[in-house]
Amino acid sequence: MASARVVAMFYLVVSVTVSFFPNYTWASKSQAAIEKDEVMEHCKFTRKGAHWPFEPSKACCQVVMRSVNLLAICNAFTAIDLAQIDLQRWAAVTHSCGNALHEGDNCEIS
């Protein structure tokens, strides 16, 4: 009888714990993919054909400065993203915003 109570309590705790997490958290994007999407949205001067030289927007620099791992953003770029952006400009934006890519970081899809 005691073991049945323990099992019931266990299932109750698991049910309550799981209910605190919305479903979207379980299947959410990685942080790098979210930041990559923000780069694509806010860092327009990284696009091919954009005006050069440029001053990155405040929103763009906020994304760059907030990022802990710019190389992870590079790795999150898809082939479609890479067809739209200029990687030299992306590197210049990271430098201009004060959180430069490290020398040797490679943003190309392997």
PDB file of C-alpha atoms in Angstrom:
ATOM      1  CA  MET A   1       0.000   0.000   0.000  1.00  0.00           C
ATOM      2  CA  ALA A   2       2.821   2.388   0.842  1.00  0.00           C
ATOM      3  CA  SER A   3       4.505   1.704  -2.477  1.00  0.00           C
ATOM      4  CA  ALA A   4       1.284   2.580  -4.312  1.00  0.00           C
ATOM      5  CA  ARG A   5       1.236   5.939  -2.522  1.00  0.00           C
ATOM      6  CA  VAL A   6       4.874   6.561  -3.439  1.00  0.00           C
ATOM      7  CA  VAL A   7       4.177   5.768  -7.096  1.00  0.00           C
ATOM      8  CA  ALA A   8       1.067   7.971  -7.097  1.00  0.00           C
ATOM      9  CA  MET A   9       3.024  10.820  -5.478  1.00  0.00           C
ATOM     10  CA  PHE A  10       5.802  10.397  -8.044  1.00  0.00           C
ATOM     11  CA  TYR A  11       3.362  10.679 -10.955  1.00  0.00           C
ATOM     12  CA  LEU A  12       1.721  13.689  -9.342  1.00  0.00           C
ATOM     13  CA  VAL A  13       5.065  15.471  -8.952  1.00  0.00           C
ATOM     14  CA  VAL A  14       6.047  14.667 -12.547  1.00  0.00           C
ATOM     15  CA  SER A  15       2.674  15.872 -13.864  1.00  0.00           C
ATOM     16  CA  VAL A  16       2.869  19.143 -11.956  1.00  0.00           C
ATOM     17  CA  THR A  17       6.474  19.730 -13.012  1.00  0.00           C
ATOM     18  CA  VAL A  18       5.749  19.101 -16.696  1.00  0.00           C
ATOM     19  CA  SER A  19       2.696  21.354 -16.609  1.00  0.00           C
ATOM     20  CA  PHE A  20       4.907  24.307 -15.658  1.00  0.00           C
ATOM     21  CA  PHE A  21       6.803  24.045 -18.947  1.00  0.00           C
ATOM     22  CA  PRO A  22       4.863  25.126 -22.040  1.00  0.00           C
ATOM     23  CA  ASN A  23       5.117  22.778 -24.998  1.00  0.00           C
ATOM     24  CA  TYR A  24       7.106  25.256 -27.086  1.00  0.00           C
ATOM     25  CA  THR A  25      10.030  25.081 -24.671  1.00  0.00           C
ATOM     26  CA  TRP A  26      10.567  21.416 -25.379  1.00  0.00           C
ATOM     27  CA  ALA A  27      10.862  21.983 -29.140  1.00  0.00           C
ATOM     28  CA  SER A  28      12.321  25.476 -29.117  1.00  0.00           C
ATOM     29  CA  LYS A  29      15.119  26.704 -31.342  1.00  0.00           C
ATOM     30  CA  SER A  30      18.656  26.786 -30.051  1.00  0.00           C
ATOM     31  CA  GLN A  31      19.898  30.107 -28.689  1.00  0.00           C
ATOM     32  CA  ALA A  32      22.265  30.416 -31.672  1.00  0.00           C
ATOM     33  CA  ALA A  33      19.394  29.951 -34.148  1.00  0.00           C
ATOM     34  CA  ILE A  34      17.344  32.602 -32.349  1.00  0.00           C
ATOM     35  CA  GLU A  35      20.274  35.037 -32.386  1.00  0.00           C
ATOM     36  CA  LYS A  36      20.958  34.220 -36.044  1.00  0.00           C
ATOM     37  CA  ASP A  37      17.367  35.130 -36.888  1.00  0.00           C
ATOM     38  CA  GLU A  38      17.823  38.408 -34.975  1.00  0.00           C
ATOM     39  CA  VAL A  39      21.017  39.119 -36.931  1.00  0.00           C
ATOM     40  CA  MET A  40      19.177  38.516 -40.195  1.00  0.00           C
ATOM     41  CA  GLU A  41      16.403  40.873 -39.060  1.00  0.00           C
ATOM     42  CA  HIS A  42      18.362  43.701 -37.429  1.00  0.00           C
ATOM     43  CA  CYS A  43      21.748  43.688 -39.183  1.00  0.00           C
ATOM     44  CA  LYS A  44      20.636  44.761 -42.654  1.00  0.00           C
ATOM     45  CA  PHE A  45      24.068  46.135 -43.589  1.00  0.00           C
ATOM     46  CA  THR A  46      25.432  42.606 -43.652  1.00  0.00           C
ATOM     47  CA  ARG A  47      23.268  41.956 -46.731  1.00  0.00           C
ATOM     48  CA  LYS A  48      24.928  41.766 -50.113  1.00  0.00           C
ATOM     49  CA  GLY A  49      24.524  44.996 -52.059  1.00  0.00           C
ATOM     50  CA  ALA A  50      23.855  47.133 -48.966  1.00  0.00           C
ATOM     51  CA  HIS A  51      25.445  50.564 -48.617  1.00  0.00           C
ATOM     52  CA  TRP A  52      29.107  50.438 -47.657  1.00  0.00           C
ATOM     53  CA  PRO A  53      30.655  51.813 -45.405  1.00  0.00           C
ATOM     54  CA  PHE A  54      27.948  51.649 -42.779  1.00  0.00           C
ATOM     55  CA  GLU A  55      27.061  52.267 -39.174  1.00  0.00           C
ATOM     56  CA  PRO A  56      25.334  49.232 -37.618  1.00  0.00           C
ATOM     57  CA  SER A  57      21.992  49.954 -35.990  1.00  0.00           C
ATOM     58  CA  LYS A  58      21.595  49.963 -32.228  1.00  0.00           C
ATOM     59  CA  ALA A  59      19.364  46.868 -32.482  1.00  0.00           C
ATOM     60  CA  CYS A  60      22.024  45.053 -34.503  1.00  0.00           C
ATOM     61  CA  CYS A  61      24.764  45.883 -32.003  1.00  0.00           C
ATOM     62  CA  GLN A  62      22.536  44.767 -29.134  1.00  0.00           C
ATOM     63  CA  VAL A  63      22.216  41.338 -30.756  1.00  0.00           C
ATOM     64  CA  VAL A  64      25.979  41.166 -31.354  1.00  0.00           C
ATOM     65  CA  MET A  65      26.895  42.368 -27.852  1.00  0.00           C
ATOM     66  CA  ARG A  66      24.395  40.061 -26.140  1.00  0.00           C
ATOM     67  CA  SER A  67      25.749  37.004 -27.945  1.00  0.00           C
ATOM     68  CA  VAL A  68      28.110  34.846 -25.942  1.00  0.00           C
ATOM     69  CA  ASN A  69      29.135  32.739 -28.934  1.00  0.00           C
ATOM     70  CA  LEU A  70      29.287  34.487 -32.304  1.00  0.00           C
ATOM     71  CA  LEU A  71      30.773  31.378 -33.894  1.00  0.00           C
ATOM     72  CA  ALA A  72      27.589  29.493 -32.944  1.00  0.00           C
ATOM     73  CA  ILE A  73      25.641  32.137 -34.890  1.00  0.00           C
ATOM     74  CA  CYS A  74      27.978  31.530 -37.834  1.00  0.00           C
ATOM     75  CA  ASN A  75      27.296  27.820 -37.601  1.00  0.00           C
ATOM     76  CA  ALA A  76      23.546  28.529 -37.516  1.00  0.00           C
ATOM     77  CA  PHE A  77      23.645  30.385 -40.858  1.00  0.00           C
ATOM     78  CA  THR A  78      21.909  28.298 -43.502  1.00  0.00           C
ATOM     79  CA  ALA A  79      22.864  28.138 -47.175  1.00  0.00           C
ATOM     80  CA  ILE A  80      19.962  30.527 -47.859  1.00  0.00           C
ATOM     81  CA  ASP A  81      21.296  32.980 -45.243  1.00  0.00           C
ATOM     82  CA  LEU A  82      24.801  32.782 -46.686  1.00  0.00           C
ATOM     83  CA  ALA A  83      23.446  33.550 -50.165  1.00  0.00           C
ATOM     84  CA  GLN A  84      21.979  36.796 -48.765  1.00  0.00           C
ATOM     85  CA  ILE A  85      24.746  38.097 -46.528  1.00  0.00           C
ATOM     86  CA  ASP A  86      28.327  39.161 -46.999  1.00  0.00           C
ATOM     87  CA  LEU A  87      30.479  37.414 -44.398  1.00  0.00           C
ATOM     88  CA  GLN A  88      33.136  40.144 -44.507  1.00  0.00           C
ATOM     89  CA  ARG A  89      30.448  42.663 -43.598  1.00  0.00           C
ATOM     90  CA  TRP A  90      29.182  40.376 -40.824  1.00  0.00           C
ATOM     91  CA  ALA A  91      32.730  40.225 -39.427  1.00  0.00           C
ATOM     92  CA  ALA A  92      33.014  44.029 -39.736  1.00  0.00           C
ATOM     93  CA  VAL A  93      29.699  44.463 -37.898  1.00  0.00           C
ATOM     94  CA  THR A  94      30.854  42.270 -35.015  1.00  0.00           C
ATOM     95  CA  HIS A  95      34.068  44.315 -34.802  1.00  0.00           C
ATOM     96  CA  SER A  96      32.248  47.657 -35.049  1.00  0.00           C
ATOM     97  CA  CYS A  97      29.793  46.633 -32.312  1.00  0.00           C
ATOM     98  CA  GLY A  98      32.620  45.682 -29.948  1.00  0.00           C
ATOM     99  CA  ASN A  99      32.240  41.891 -29.880  1.00  0.00           C
ATOM    100  CA  ALA A 100      34.407  40.828 -32.790  1.00  0.00           C
ATOM    101  CA  LEU A 101      34.623  37.340 -34.199  1.00  0.00           C
ATOM    102  CA  HIS A 102      37.894  35.727 -33.228  1.00  0.00           C
ATOM    103  CA  GLU A 103      40.604  35.439 -35.838  1.00  0.00           C
ATOM    104  CA  GLY A 104      40.226  32.094 -37.574  1.00  0.00           C
ATOM    105  CA  ASP A 105      36.480  31.765 -36.905  1.00  0.00           C
ATOM    106  CA  ASN A 106      34.904  30.330 -40.036  1.00  0.00           C
ATOM    107  CA  CYS A 107      31.304  31.182 -40.922  1.00  0.00           C
ATOM    108  CA  GLU A 108      31.067  29.071 -44.043  1.00  0.00           C
ATOM    109  CA  ILE A 109      28.897  25.966 -44.252  1.00  0.00           C
ATOM    110  CA  SER A 110      31.014  22.851 -44.348  1.00  0.00           C
TER     111      SER A 110
END
